Amino acid sequence: MRSTEPDPYQRGCPSRRLLDRIGDRWTVLVILTLREGPRRFSEIRRRIDGVSQKMLTQTLRALERDGLVTRTVHPEVPPRVVYELTALGRSLIGPLDGLLGWATANLPEVEDAQEGYDRELLRTPR
Amino acid sequence: MRSTEPDPYQRGCPSRRLLDRIGDRWTVLVILTLREGPRRFSEIRRRIDGVSQKMLTQTLRALERDGLVTRTVHPEVPPRVVYELTALGRSLIGPLDGLLGWATANLPEVEDAQEGYDRELLRTPR
DNA sequence: CGGCATCCATATTGATACTG
DNA sequence: CAGTATCAATATGGATGCCG
């Protein structure tokens, strides 16, 4: 049996393209931040611990290019730039929540497994 | 209103820890490969286009450490090493499928958005 | 076969300085 | 405020060779 293996994961397949997009350290966090509503650049920056201004700019540009986020410049002084999820961006929240829920429920078990693994390594160094 | 912003995404929060684990280029693809059943090292390697032996080894070790994958060495010559998802690992498949489904359904729209964005940049180079 | 060690090119990121 | 530009540090990944 087992006649039908699915296709291998080729470079351009949906899984790969998705991972290339949201598989970096900041993209998902920005989307989750914007789920609360439109936010200014500095607000987003404050809510994501450790993101540099450069990385946040890059991430937001990529999200805008992907059609997941809109960028609105209010012509004032000082400038005010507001980012907001598009409908497409919001549609990603459900699936992301699925993963987040898994993380909340199962990360403790993952970390237990890590401890066990590391302890075993110490006992049998090689 | 809007009294209650959720906590910011601190460095050690579940979202961050999850992304640190599965946010790399290969982890998700390995899990999806193993969903079909136990597989040998070389089988996995063949099914993921472009993964080097070094990266696959690293990824499998991390997954084993996380308790998501078991590694079984069959003491034969030549050696045969079989990897298999644990129950914990299998529990991650549902959430991952959610994301994959989103990708399949919406990546075309994302790529349209990119084209539009890039075309606009060409028109107004700066 | 599976996998470790090494070397090396390149990508990613952070820090800093500067601008409209 | 919200960027851009530049440089330096680091992380990542691939290629190769060797081993049980």
Coordinates of N, CA and C in Angstrom, one line a residue, chain A:
Chain A
M1 N 0.8 -1.2 0.0 CA 0.0 0.0 0.0 C 0.9 1.3 0.0
R2 N 0.5 2.2 0.7 CA 1.1 3.5 0.8 C 1.6 3.9 -0.6
S3 N 0.7 3.9 -1.6 CA 1.0 4.2 -2.9 C 1.2 5.7 -3.1
T4 N 0.5 6.6 -2.4 CA 0.5 8.0 -2.7 C 1.1 8.9 -1.7
E5 N 2.5 9.0 -1.8 CA 3.1 10.1 -1.1 C 2.7 11.4 -1.7
P6 N 2.5 12.4 -0.9 CA 2.2 13.7 -1.5 C 3.5 14.2 -2.1
D7 N 3.3 15.3 -2.9 CA 4.5 15.9 -3.5 C 5.5 16.3 -2.5
P8 N 6.8 16.3 -2.8 CA 7.8 16.8 -1.9 C 7.6 18.4 -1.8
Y9 N 8.3 18.9 -0.8 CA 8.2 20.3 -0.5 C 9.2 21.1 -1.4
Q10 N 8.8 21.4 -2.6 CA 9.6 22.1 -3.6 C 9.8 23.6 -3.2
R11 N 10.8 24.2 -3.7 CA 11.1 25.5 -3.3 C 10.0 26.5 -3.4
G12 N 9.1 26.4 -4.4 CA 8.1 27.4 -4.7 C 6.7 27.0 -4.2
C13 N 6.6 25.9 -3.4 CA 5.3 25.5 -3.0 C 4.7 26.4 -1.9
P14 N 3.3 26.3 -1.7 CA 2.7 27.2 -0.8 C 3.3 27.2 0.6
S15 N 3.7 26.0 1.1 CA 4.3 26.0 2.4 C 5.5 26.8 2.5
R16 N 6.4 26.6 1.5 CA 7.7 27.3 1.4 C 7.4 28.8 1.3
R17 N 6.5 29.2 0.5 CA 6.3 30.7 0.3 C 5.8 31.3 1.5
L18 N 4.9 30.6 2.2 CA 4.3 31.1 3.4 C 5.4 31.3 4.5
L19 N 6.2 30.2 4.6 CA 7.3 30.3 5.6 C 8.3 31.4 5.3
D20 N 8.6 31.6 4.0 CA 9.5 32.7 3.7 C 8.9 34.0 4.1
R21 N 7.6 34.1 4.1 CA 7.0 35.4 4.5 C 6.9 35.6 6.0
I22 N 6.2 34.7 6.7 CA 5.9 34.9 8.1 C 6.8 34.2 9.0
G23 N 7.9 33.5 8.4 CA 8.7 32.7 9.3 C 9.9 33.5 9.9
D24 N 9.9 34.8 9.9 CA 10.9 35.5 10.5 C 10.5 35.9 11.9
R25 N 11.4 36.6 12.6 CA 11.2 36.8 14.1 C 10.1 37.8 14.4
W26 N 9.7 38.7 13.4 CA 8.9 39.8 13.8 C 7.5 39.9 13.2
T27 N 7.4 39.3 12.0 CA 6.1 39.4 11.2 C 4.9 39.0 12.0
V28 N 5.0 37.9 12.6 CA 3.8 37.4 13.3 C 3.5 38.3 14.5
L29 N 4.5 38.8 15.2 CA 4.2 39.6 16.4 C 3.6 40.9 15.9
V30 N 4.0 41.4 14.8 CA 3.4 42.7 14.3 C 1.9 42.5 14.0
I31 N 1.6 41.4 13.3 CA 0.2 41.1 13.0 C -0.6 40.9 14.3
L32 N 0.0 40.2 15.2 CA -0.8 40.1 16.5 C -1.0 41.4 17.2
T33 N 0.0 42.2 17.1 CA -0.2 43.6 17.7 C -1.3 44.4 17.0
L34 N -1.3 44.3 15.7 CA -2.3 45.1 15.0 C -3.7 44.5 15.1
R35 N -3.8 43.3 15.6 CA -5.2 42.8 15.7 C -6.0 43.6 16.7
E36 N -5.3 44.3 17.6 CA -6.0 45.1 18.5 C -6.6 46.4 17.9
G37 N -6.2 46.7 16.7 CA -6.7 47.9 16.0 C -5.5 48.6 15.4
P38 N -5.8 49.7 14.7 CA -4.8 50.5 14.1 C -3.8 51.0 15.1
R39 N -2.5 51.1 14.8 CA -1.5 51.5 15.7 C -0.4 52.3 15.0
R40 N 0.1 53.3 15.7 CA 1.2 54.1 15.2 C 2.5 53.3 15.3
F41 N 3.5 53.7 14.5 CA 4.8 53.1 14.5 C 5.4 52.9 15.9
S42 N 5.4 54.0 16.6 CA 6.0 53.9 17.9 C 5.2 53.1 18.9
E43 N 3.9 53.0 18.7 CA 3.1 52.1 19.6 C 3.5 50.7 19.3
I44 N 3.6 50.3 18.1 CA 3.9 48.9 17.8 C 5.3 48.6 18.3
R45 N 6.2 49.6 18.1 CA 7.6 49.3 18.6 C 7.6 49.1 20.1
R46 N 6.8 49.9 20.8 CA 6.8 49.7 22.3 C 6.2 48.4 22.7
R47 N 5.3 47.8 21.9 CA 4.6 46.6 22.3 C 5.4 45.3 21.9
I48 N 6.4 45.5 21.2 CA 7.2 44.3 20.8 C 8.6 44.4 21.4
D49 N 8.8 43.7 22.4 CA 10.1 43.9 23.2 C 11.3 43.4 22.3
G50 N 12.2 44.4 22.1 CA 13.4 44.0 21.5 C 13.5 44.2 20.0
V51 N 12.4 44.7 19.4 CA 12.5 44.9 17.9 C 13.2 46.3 17.7
S52 N 14.1 46.3 16.8 CA 14.8 47.6 16.5 C 13.9 48.3 15.5
Q53 N 14.2 49.6 15.5 CA 13.4 50.4 14.6 C 13.6 50.0 13.1
K54 N 14.8 49.6 12.8 CA 15.1 49.2 11.5 C 14.3 47.9 11.1
M55 N 14.3 46.9 12.0 CA 13.6 45.7 11.7 C 12.1 45.9 11.6
L56 N 11.6 46.8 12.5 CA 10.2 47.1 12.5 C 9.8 47.7 11.1
T57 N 10.6 48.7 10.7 CA 10.3 49.3 9.4 C 10.3 48.3 8.3
Q58 N 11.4 47.4 8.3 CA 11.4 46.4 7.2 C 10.2 45.5 7.3
T59 N 9.9 45.1 8.5 CA 8.7 44.1 8.6 C 7.4 44.8 8.1
L60 N 7.2 46.0 8.5 CA 6.0 46.7 8.1 C 6.0 46.9 6.6
R61 N 7.1 47.2 6.0 CA 7.1 47.4 4.6 C 6.8 46.1 3.9
A62 N 7.3 45.0 4.4 CA 7.0 43.7 3.7 C 5.5 43.4 3.9
L63 N 5.0 43.7 5.0 CA 3.6 43.4 5.3 C 2.7 44.3 4.4
E64 N 3.1 45.5 4.2 CA 2.4 46.4 3.3 C 2.4 45.9 1.9
R65 N 3.6 45.5 1.5 CA 3.8 44.9 0.1 C 3.0 43.7 -0.1
D66 N 2.8 42.9 1.0 CA 2.1 41.7 0.8 C 0.5 41.9 0.9
G67 N 0.1 43.2 1.1 CA -1.3 43.5 1.2 C -1.9 43.0 2.5
L68 N -1.1 42.8 3.5 CA -1.7 42.4 4.8 C -1.9 43.6 5.7
V69 N -1.2 44.7 5.4 CA -1.2 45.9 6.3 C -1.3 47.1 5.4
T70 N -2.1 48.1 5.8 CA -2.1 49.4 5.2 C -1.3 50.4 6.0
R71 N -0.7 51.3 5.3 CA 0.2 52.4 5.9 C -0.4 53.7 5.6
T72 N -0.8 54.5 6.6 CA -1.5 55.8 6.3 C -0.6 56.9 7.0
V73 N -0.2 57.8 6.1 CA 0.6 58.9 6.6 C -0.3 60.1 6.8
H74 N -0.4 60.6 8.0 CA -1.2 61.8 8.3 C -0.2 63.0 8.2
P75 N -0.5 63.9 7.2 CA 0.4 65.0 7.0 C 0.4 66.1 8.0
E76 N 1.0 65.7 9.1 CA 1.1 66.7 10.2 C 2.5 66.9 10.6
V77 N 2.7 67.8 11.5 CA 4.1 67.9 12.1 C 3.9 67.8 13.6
P78 N 4.6 66.9 14.2 CA 5.4 65.8 13.6 C 4.5 64.8 12.9
P79 N 5.1 64.1 12.0 CA 4.3 63.1 11.2 C 3.7 62.0 12.1
R80 N 2.6 61.5 11.6 CA 1.9 60.4 12.3 C 1.6 59.4 11.3
V81 N 2.1 58.2 11.5 CA 1.9 57.1 10.5 C 1.2 56.0 11.2
V82 N 0.1 55.6 10.6 CA -0.8 54.6 11.3 C -0.8 53.3 10.4
Y83 N -0.6 52.2 11.1 CA -0.7 50.9 10.4 C -1.9 50.2 10.8
E84 N -2.5 49.4 9.9 CA -3.7 48.7 10.2 C -3.8 47.5 9.3
L85 N -4.4 46.4 9.9 CA -4.5 45.2 9.1 C -5.6 45.4 8.0
T86 N -5.3 44.8 6.9 CA -6.3 44.7 5.8 C -7.2 43.5 6.1
A87 N -8.3 43.3 5.3 CA -9.1 42.2 5.5 C -8.3 40.9 5.3
L88 N -7.4 40.9 4.3 CA -6.5 39.8 4.1 C -5.7 39.5 5.4
G89 N -5.1 40.6 5.9 CA -4.3 40.4 7.1 C -5.1 39.9 8.3
R90 N -6.3 40.4 8.4 CA -7.2 39.8 9.5 C -7.5 38.4 9.3
S91 N -7.6 38.0 8.1 CA -8.0 36.6 7.8 C -6.9 35.6 8.3
L92 N -5.7 36.2 8.5 CA -4.6 35.3 9.0 C -4.6 35.1 10.5
I93 N -5.4 35.9 11.2 CA -5.4 35.9 12.6 C -5.9 34.5 13.2
G94 N -7.0 34.0 12.5 CA -7.5 32.8 13.0 C -6.5 31.6 13.0
P95 N -5.9 31.4 11.9 CA -4.8 30.3 11.8 C -3.7 30.6 12.8
L96 N -3.3 31.9 12.9 CA -2.2 32.2 13.9 C -2.7 31.9 15.3
D97 N -3.9 32.2 15.6 CA -4.4 31.8 17.0 C -4.3 30.4 17.2
G98 N -4.6 29.6 16.2 CA -4.5 28.1 16.4 C -3.1 27.7 16.9
L99 N -2.1 28.3 16.2 CA -0.7 28.0 16.6 C -0.4 28.5 18.0
L100 N -0.9 29.8 18.3 CA -0.7 30.4 19.6 C -1.3 29.6 20.7
G101 N -2.5 29.1 20.4 CA -3.2 28.2 21.4 C -2.4 27.0 21.7
W102 N -1.9 26.4 20.6 CA -1.0 25.2 20.8 C 0.2 25.5 21.7
A103 N 0.8 26.7 21.4 CA 2.0 27.0 22.2 C 1.6 27.2 23.6
T104 N 0.6 27.9 23.9 CA 0.2 28.1 25.3 C -0.1 26.8 26.0
A105 N -0.7 25.9 25.3 CA -1.1 24.6 25.9 C 0.1 23.7 26.1
N106 N 1.0 23.7 25.1 CA 2.0 22.6 25.0 C 3.4 23.0 25.3
L107 N 3.7 24.3 25.3 CA 5.1 24.7 25.5 C 5.7 24.2 26.8
P108 N 4.9 24.1 27.9 CA 5.5 23.6 29.1 C 6.0 22.1 28.9
E109 N 5.2 21.4 28.2 CA 5.6 20.0 27.9 C 6.9 19.9 27.1
V110 N 6.9 20.9 26.1 CA 8.1 21.0 25.3 C 9.3 21.3 26.2
E111 N 9.2 22.2 27.1 CA 10.3 22.6 27.9 C 10.7 21.5 28.9
D112 N 9.7 20.7 29.3 CA 10.1 19.5 30.1 C 10.9 18.6 29.3
A113 N 10.5 18.3 28.1 CA 11.2 17.4 27.2 C 12.7 17.9 27.0
Q114 N 12.8 19.2 26.8 CA 14.2 19.7 26.7 C 15.1 19.4 27.9
E115 N 14.5 19.7 29.1 CA 15.2 19.4 30.3 C 15.7 18.0 30.4
G116 N 14.7 17.1 30.1 CA 15.0 15.7 30.1 C 16.1 15.3 29.1
Y117 N 16.0 15.8 27.9 CA 17.0 15.6 26.9 C 18.4 16.1 27.3
D118 N 18.4 17.3 27.8 CA 19.7 17.9 28.2 C 20.3 17.1 29.4
R119 N 19.5 16.7 30.3 CA 20.0 15.9 31.5 C 20.6 14.6 31.0
E120 N 19.9 14.0 30.0 CA 20.4 12.8 29.5 C 21.8 13.0 28.8
L121 N 21.9 14.1 28.1 CA 23.2 14.4 27.5 C 24.3 14.5 28.5
L122 N 24.1 15.1 29.6 CA 25.1 15.3 30.6 C 25.5 13.9 31.2
R123 N 24.5 13.0 31.3 CA 24.8 11.7 31.9 C 25.7 10.9 30.9
T124 N 25.4 11.0 29.6 CA 26.1 10.3 28.6 C 26.6 11.3 27.6
P125 N 27.7 11.9 27.9 CA 28.2 13.1 27.2 C 28.3 12.9 25.7
R126 N 28.3 11.6 25.3 CA 28.4 11.4 23.8 C 27.5 10.3 23.4

